[in-house]
Coordinates of C-alpha atoms in Angstrom, one line a residue:
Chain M
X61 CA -158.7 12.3 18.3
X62 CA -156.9 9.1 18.8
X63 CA -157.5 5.6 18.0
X64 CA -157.5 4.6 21.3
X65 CA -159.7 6.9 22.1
X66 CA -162.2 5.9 19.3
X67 CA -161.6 2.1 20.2
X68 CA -163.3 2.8 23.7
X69 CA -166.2 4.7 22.2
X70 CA -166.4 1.6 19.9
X71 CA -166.0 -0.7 23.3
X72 CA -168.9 1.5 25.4
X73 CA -171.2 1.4 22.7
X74 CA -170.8 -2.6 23.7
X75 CA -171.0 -2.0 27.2
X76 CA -167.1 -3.0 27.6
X77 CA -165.6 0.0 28.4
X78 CA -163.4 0.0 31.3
X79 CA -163.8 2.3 34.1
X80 CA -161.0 4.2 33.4
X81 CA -162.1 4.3 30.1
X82 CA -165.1 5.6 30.6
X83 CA -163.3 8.1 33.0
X84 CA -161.1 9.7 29.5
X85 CA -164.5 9.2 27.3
X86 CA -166.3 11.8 29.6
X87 CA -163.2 14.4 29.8
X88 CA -162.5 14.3 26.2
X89 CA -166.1 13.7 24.4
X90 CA -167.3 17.3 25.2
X91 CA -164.6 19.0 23.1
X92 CA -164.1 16.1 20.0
X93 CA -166.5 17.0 17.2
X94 CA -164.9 13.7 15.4
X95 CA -165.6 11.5 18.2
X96 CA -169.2 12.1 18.1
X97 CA -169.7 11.7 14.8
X98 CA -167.5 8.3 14.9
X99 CA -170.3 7.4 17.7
X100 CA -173.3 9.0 15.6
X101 CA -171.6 6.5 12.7
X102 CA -171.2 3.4 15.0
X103 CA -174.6 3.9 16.3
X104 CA -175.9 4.1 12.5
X105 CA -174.1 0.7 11.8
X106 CA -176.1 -0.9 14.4
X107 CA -179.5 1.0 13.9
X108 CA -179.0 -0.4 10.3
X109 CA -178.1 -4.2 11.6
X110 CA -181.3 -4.2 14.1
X111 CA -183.5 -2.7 12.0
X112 CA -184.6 0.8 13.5
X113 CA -182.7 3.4 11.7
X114 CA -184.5 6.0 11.0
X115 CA -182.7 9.8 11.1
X116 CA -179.6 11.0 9.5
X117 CA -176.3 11.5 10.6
X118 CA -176.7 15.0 10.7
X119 CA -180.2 14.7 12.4
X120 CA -179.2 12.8 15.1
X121 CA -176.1 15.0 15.5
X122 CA -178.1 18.5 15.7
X123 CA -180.8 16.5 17.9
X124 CA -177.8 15.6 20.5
X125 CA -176.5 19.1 20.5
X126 CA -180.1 20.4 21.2
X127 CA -180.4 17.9 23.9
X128 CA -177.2 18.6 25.3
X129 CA -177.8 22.8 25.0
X130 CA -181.1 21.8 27.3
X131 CA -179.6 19.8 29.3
X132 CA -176.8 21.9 30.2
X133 CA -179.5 24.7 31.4
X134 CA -180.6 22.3 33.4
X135 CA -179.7 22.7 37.1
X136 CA -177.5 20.2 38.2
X137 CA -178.6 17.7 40.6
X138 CA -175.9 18.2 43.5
X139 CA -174.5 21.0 44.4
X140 CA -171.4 22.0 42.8
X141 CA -168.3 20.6 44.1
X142 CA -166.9 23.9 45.4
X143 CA -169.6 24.2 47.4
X144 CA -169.7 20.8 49.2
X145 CA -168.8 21.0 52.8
X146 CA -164.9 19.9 53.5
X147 CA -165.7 16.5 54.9
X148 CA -167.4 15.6 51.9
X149 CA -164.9 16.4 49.4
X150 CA -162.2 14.8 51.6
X151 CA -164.5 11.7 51.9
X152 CA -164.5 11.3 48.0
X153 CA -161.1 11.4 47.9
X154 CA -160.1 9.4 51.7
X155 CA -162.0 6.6 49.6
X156 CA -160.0 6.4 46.9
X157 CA -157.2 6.7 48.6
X158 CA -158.6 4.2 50.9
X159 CA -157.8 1.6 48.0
X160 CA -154.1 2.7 47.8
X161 CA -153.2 2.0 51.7
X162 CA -154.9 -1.1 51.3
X163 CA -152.9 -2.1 48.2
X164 CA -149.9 -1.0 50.1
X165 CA -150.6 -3.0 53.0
X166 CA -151.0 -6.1 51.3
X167 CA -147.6 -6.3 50.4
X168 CA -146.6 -5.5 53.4
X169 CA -145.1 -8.8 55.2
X170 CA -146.1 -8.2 59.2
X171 CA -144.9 -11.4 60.1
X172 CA -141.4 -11.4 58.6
X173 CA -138.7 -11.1 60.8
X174 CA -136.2 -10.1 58.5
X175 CA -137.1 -6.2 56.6
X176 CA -136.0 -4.3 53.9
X177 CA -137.0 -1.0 52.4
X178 CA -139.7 -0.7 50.4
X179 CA -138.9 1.0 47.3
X180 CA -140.1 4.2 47.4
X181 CA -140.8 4.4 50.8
X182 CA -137.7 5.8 53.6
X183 CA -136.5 3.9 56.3
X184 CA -136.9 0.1 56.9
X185 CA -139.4 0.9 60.0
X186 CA -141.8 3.3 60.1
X187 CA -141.4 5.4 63.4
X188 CA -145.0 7.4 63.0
X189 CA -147.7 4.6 63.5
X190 CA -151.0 5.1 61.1
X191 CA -154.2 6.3 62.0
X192 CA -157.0 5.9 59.6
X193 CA -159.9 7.7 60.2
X194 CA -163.3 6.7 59.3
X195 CA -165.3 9.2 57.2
X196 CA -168.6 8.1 56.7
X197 CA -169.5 8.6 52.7
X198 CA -172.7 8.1 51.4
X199 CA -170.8 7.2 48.3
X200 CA -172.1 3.6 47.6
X201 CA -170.0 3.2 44.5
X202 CA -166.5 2.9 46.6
X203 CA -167.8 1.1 49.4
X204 CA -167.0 0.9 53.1
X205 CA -164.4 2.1 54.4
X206 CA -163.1 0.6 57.8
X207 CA -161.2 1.7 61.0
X208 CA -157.6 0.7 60.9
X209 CA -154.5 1.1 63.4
X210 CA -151.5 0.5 63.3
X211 CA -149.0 0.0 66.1
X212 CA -144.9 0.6 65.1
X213 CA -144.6 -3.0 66.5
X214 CA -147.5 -4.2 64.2
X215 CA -145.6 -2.5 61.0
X216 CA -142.6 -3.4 59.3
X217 CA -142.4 -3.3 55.9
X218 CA -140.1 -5.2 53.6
X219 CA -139.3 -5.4 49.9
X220 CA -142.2 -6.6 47.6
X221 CA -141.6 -9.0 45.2
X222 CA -142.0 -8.2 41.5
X223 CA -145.7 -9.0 41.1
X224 CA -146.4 -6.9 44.0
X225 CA -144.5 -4.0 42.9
X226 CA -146.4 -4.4 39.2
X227 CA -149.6 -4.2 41.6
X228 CA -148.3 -0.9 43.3
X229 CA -147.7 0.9 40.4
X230 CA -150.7 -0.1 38.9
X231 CA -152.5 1.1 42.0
X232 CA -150.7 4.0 42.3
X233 CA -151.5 5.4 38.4
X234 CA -154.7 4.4 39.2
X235 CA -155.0 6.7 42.2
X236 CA -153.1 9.3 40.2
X237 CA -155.8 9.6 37.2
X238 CA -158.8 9.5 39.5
X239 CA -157.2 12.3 42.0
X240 CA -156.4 14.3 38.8
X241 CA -159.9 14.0 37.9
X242 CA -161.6 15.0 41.1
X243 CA -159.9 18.4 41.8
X244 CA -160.6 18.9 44.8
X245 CA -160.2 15.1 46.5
X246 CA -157.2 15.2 48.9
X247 CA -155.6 12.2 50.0
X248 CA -155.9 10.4 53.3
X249 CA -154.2 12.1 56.4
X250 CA -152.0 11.0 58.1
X251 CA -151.8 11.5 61.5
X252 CA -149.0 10.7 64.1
X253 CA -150.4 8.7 67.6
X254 CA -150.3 11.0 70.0
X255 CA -146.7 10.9 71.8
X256 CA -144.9 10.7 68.2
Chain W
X74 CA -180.6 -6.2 26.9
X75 CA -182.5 -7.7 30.2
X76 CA -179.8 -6.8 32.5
X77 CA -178.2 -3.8 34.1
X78 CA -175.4 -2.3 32.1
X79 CA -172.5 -1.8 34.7
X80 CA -171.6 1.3 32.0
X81 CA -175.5 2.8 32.7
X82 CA -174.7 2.5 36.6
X83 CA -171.7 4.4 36.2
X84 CA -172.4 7.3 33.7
X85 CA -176.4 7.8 36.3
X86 CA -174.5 7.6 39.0
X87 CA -171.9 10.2 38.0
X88 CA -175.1 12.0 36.9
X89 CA -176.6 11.7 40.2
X90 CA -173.5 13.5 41.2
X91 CA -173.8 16.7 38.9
X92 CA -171.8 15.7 36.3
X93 CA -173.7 16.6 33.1
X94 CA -171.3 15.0 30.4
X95 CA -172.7 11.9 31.5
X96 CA -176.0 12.4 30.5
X97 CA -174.2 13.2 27.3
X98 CA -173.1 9.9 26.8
X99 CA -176.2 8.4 28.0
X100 CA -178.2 10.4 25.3
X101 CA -175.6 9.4 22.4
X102 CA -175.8 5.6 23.5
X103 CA -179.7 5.4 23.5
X104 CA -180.8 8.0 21.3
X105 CA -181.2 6.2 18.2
X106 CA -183.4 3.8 20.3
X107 CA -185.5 6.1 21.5
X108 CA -186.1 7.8 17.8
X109 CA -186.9 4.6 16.7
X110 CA -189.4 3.6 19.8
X111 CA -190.8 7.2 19.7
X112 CA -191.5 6.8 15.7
X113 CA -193.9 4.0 16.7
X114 CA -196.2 6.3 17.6
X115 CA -195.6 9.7 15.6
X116 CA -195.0 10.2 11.9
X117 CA -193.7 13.2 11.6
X118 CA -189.4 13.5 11.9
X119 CA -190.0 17.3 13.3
X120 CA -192.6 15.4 15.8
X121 CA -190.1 12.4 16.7
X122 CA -186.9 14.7 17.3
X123 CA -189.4 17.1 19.4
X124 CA -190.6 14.4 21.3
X125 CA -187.3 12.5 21.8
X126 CA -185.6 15.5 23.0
X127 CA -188.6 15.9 25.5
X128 CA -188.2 13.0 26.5
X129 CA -184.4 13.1 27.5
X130 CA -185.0 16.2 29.3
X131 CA -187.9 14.4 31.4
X132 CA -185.6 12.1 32.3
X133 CA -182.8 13.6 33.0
X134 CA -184.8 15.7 35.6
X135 CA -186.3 13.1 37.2
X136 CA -182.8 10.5 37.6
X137 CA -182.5 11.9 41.0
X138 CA -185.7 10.1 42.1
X139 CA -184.3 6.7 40.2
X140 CA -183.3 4.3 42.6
X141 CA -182.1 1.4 40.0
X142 CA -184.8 -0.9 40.9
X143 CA -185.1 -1.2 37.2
X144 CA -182.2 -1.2 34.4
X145 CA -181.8 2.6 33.4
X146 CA -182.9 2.2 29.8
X147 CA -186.1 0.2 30.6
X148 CA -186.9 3.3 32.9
X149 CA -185.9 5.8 30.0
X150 CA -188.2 4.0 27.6
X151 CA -191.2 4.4 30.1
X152 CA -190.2 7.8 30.0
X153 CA -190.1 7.9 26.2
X154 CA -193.4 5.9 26.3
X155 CA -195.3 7.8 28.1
X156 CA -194.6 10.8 26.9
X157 CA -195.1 10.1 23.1
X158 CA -198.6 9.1 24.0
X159 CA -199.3 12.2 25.9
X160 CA -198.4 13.8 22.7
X161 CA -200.4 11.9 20.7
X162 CA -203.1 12.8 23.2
X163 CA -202.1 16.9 23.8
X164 CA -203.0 16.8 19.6
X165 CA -206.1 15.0 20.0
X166 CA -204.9 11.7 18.2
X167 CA -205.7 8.4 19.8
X168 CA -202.7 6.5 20.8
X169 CA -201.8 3.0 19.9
X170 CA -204.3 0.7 21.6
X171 CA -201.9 -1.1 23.6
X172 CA -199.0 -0.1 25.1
X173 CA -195.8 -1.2 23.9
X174 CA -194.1 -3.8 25.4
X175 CA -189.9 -2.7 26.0
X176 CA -188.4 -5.6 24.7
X177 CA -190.5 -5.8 21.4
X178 CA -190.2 -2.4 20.8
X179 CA -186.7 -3.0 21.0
X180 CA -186.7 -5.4 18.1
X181 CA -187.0 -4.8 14.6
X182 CA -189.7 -2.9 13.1
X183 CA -189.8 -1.8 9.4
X184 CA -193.0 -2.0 8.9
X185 CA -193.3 1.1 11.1
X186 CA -190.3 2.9 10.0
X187 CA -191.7 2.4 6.0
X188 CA -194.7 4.1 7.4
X189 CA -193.3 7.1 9.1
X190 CA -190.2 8.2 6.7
X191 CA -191.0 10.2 3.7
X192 CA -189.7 9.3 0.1
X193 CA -186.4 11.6 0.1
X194 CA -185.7 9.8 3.9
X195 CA -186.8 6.1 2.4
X196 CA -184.5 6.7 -0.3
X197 CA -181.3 8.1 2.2
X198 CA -182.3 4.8 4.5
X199 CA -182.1 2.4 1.4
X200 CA -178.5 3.6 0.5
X201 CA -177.4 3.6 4.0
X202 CA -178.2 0.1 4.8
X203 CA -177.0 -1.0 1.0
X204 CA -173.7 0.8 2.1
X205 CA -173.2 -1.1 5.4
X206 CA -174.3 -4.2 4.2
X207 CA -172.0 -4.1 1.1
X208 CA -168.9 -2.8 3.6
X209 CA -169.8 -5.6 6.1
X210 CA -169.5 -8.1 2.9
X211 CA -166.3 -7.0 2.1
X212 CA -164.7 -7.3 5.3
X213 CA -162.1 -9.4 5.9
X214 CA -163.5 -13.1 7.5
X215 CA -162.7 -12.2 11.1
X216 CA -163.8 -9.0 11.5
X217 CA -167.1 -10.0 9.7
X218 CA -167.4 -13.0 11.9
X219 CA -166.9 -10.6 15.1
X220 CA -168.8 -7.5 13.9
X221 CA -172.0 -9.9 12.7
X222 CA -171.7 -11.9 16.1
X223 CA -171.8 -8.8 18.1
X224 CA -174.6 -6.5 15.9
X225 CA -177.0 -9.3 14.2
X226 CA -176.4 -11.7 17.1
X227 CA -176.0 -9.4 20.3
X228 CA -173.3 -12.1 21.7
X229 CA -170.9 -9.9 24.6
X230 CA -167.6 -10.2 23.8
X231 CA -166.7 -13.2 26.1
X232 CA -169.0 -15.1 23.8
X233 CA -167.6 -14.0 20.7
X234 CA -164.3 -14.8 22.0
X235 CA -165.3 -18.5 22.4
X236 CA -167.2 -18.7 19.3
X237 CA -163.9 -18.0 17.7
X238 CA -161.1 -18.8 20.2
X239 CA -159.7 -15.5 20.8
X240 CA -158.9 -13.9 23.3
X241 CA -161.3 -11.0 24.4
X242 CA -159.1 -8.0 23.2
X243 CA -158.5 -9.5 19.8
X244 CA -162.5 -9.8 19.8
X245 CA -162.4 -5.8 21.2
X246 CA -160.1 -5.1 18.4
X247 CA -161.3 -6.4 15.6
X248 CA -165.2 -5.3 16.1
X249 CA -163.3 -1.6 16.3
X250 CA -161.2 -1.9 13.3
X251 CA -164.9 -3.4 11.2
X252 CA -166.3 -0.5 12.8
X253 CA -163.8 1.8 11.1
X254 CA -164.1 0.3 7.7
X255 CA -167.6 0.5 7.8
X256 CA -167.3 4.1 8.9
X257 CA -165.4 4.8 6.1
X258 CA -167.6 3.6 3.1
X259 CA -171.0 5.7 5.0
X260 CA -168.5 8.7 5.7
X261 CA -169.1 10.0 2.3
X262 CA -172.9 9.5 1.9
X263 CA -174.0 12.4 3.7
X264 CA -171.8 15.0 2.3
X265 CA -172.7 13.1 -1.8

């Protein structure tokens, strides 16, 4: 168990966990003994400093793990993932991935006449125009997502300055974590206009 | 705690979703509350964990029909609530006359926790709290400041962080590293 990974516990117990925290917290709690009894602890301190301890350590551990063991014969509220139709799962992960063209765009300088190459992307001009599709999600937690087309004359992208790159790649790692945690998210498609 | 945690509408919604480790974390993080609350009406420990754990599992089976029109943990302490007193009532005890209130049963109450807790528990409690309070003594002066700002004051972290002109992570950071000492000195008082 890491510090880091102790320090978010320590930050969620305070409601100031990051999402992304949050995100590691729930694929690596199941499997850390330690960190649950670091959280048991924690919780102890402020049971103590409010006034309403009342169990052990070891009682409140053992009543978790009988809560969880219930819990977890429990049928789960939505259907499992594997099952969902194919729209569905690509919705989940179109909206995520949603958030990455977008990020891209904005640095993305349509009224410049001179262009560059973006880094990490070929050729100064894109040749295959962009056609986002709306899925409709009912997914409140990412939001709309909105029709956008793109013509070649429209796009031309040029180099981003240093903040924007920063942005990119934090956008990008981003993306990265959340499709790793989804499994079966796919990315946008992209699909040529017809005639390309 | 009057308003929504954005942490709560995360971990239900994920929930919501099918993922069961999030109701894990939502039973660590409110547990301890809802012993406590649930100890307001039942003496017995076997009685409070029984009911607690009921309670949890009422809850969890019904978060599909919450809509958030209330903050999740005022909804789970209905839940808790409501069915400590059918207990009470399933054994044939009266329950408390009046119902009790969410935000004072969220405050302190000793009085009831000296009722409930036999001698051997009264004794672990009194060496715990000495323990925590002696390791928040000997803390350095900012992570006492921080630590007793956040747990004896309930300030967020931006607050803490103007109270002592820091930034926010140094606030973050040292509340975690007073956690750990404190962690340290009540490590041993299980296992002595």
């Amino acid at each position: 168990m890491t510090e880091h990974l102790k320090q978010s516990i320590s930050a969620l117990l305070d409601d100031e966990a990051s999402e992304i925290e949050v995100h590691r917290l729930l694929r690596e709690f199941g499997d850390d003994g330690d960190l649950k009894l670091s959280w048991v602890r924690y919780q102890q301190i402020r049971a103590v400093s409010q006034g309403y301890h009342h169990l052990s350590e070891t009682q409140h551990l053992s009543l978790h793990e009988s809560i969880s063991n219930a819990i977890h014969e429990e049928q789960s509220h939505e259907v499992a993932p594997s099952q969902r139709p194919g729209w569905q799962r690509q919705a989940s992960g179109f909206a995520v991935a949603a958030s990455l063209v977008v990020a891209v765009l904005v640095g993305v300088n349509l009224n410049q006449p001179n262009s560059a190459s973006v880094p990490g992307l070929a050729g100064a001009k894109t040749s295959t125009a962009i056609d986002v599709q709306r899925v409709s999600t009912s997914d409140e937690a990412f939001g709309p997502v909105s029709d956008t087309a793109f013509s070649e004359d429209e796009l031309e992208l040029h180099e981003l300055d240093e903040v924007k790159q920063q942005q990119l790649r934090e956008y990008l790692m981003r993306h990265d974590r959340m499709s790793r945690l989804n499994n079966n998210a796919r990315t946008v498609n992209y699909q040529p206009k017809s005639g390309n | 705690m009057t308003e929504e945690s954005s942490t709560d509408k995360q971990l239900v919604e994920r929930v919501q979703r099918g993922d069961k480790r999030a109701f894990d974390l939502l039973v660590l993080k409110y547990q301890h509350r809802i012993v406590g609350l649930v100890g307001r009406y039942l003496r017995d420990q076997d009685e409070v964990q029984d009911v607690t754990q009921e309670a949890f599992i009422k809850a969890y089976r019904a978060l599909p029909r919450f809509r958030g029109d209330s903050a999740f943990y005022t909804w789970l302490y209905r839940i808790a609530i409501n069915t400590a007193k059918n207990h009470l009532v399933s054994r044939s005890r009266r329950p408390p006359d009046t119902d009790v209130d969410v935000d004072f049963a969220d405050g302190a109450y000793q009085e009831s926790l000296s009722d409930m807790v036999n001698p051997e528990n009264s004794l672990a409690t009194d060496q715990l709290e000495a323990v925590v309070y002696k390791a928040i003594d000997d803390l350095a002066e900012d992570l006492k400041v921080a630590v007793t700002l956040r747990e004896f004051e309930g300030l967020s972290y931006e607050e803490i962080a103007d109270v002592m002109e820091c930034p926010v992570g140094t606030v973050r950071s040292r509340i975690f590293r007073a956690r750990e000492a404190i962690e340290k000195k009540i490590a041993g008082i299980e296992k002595g």
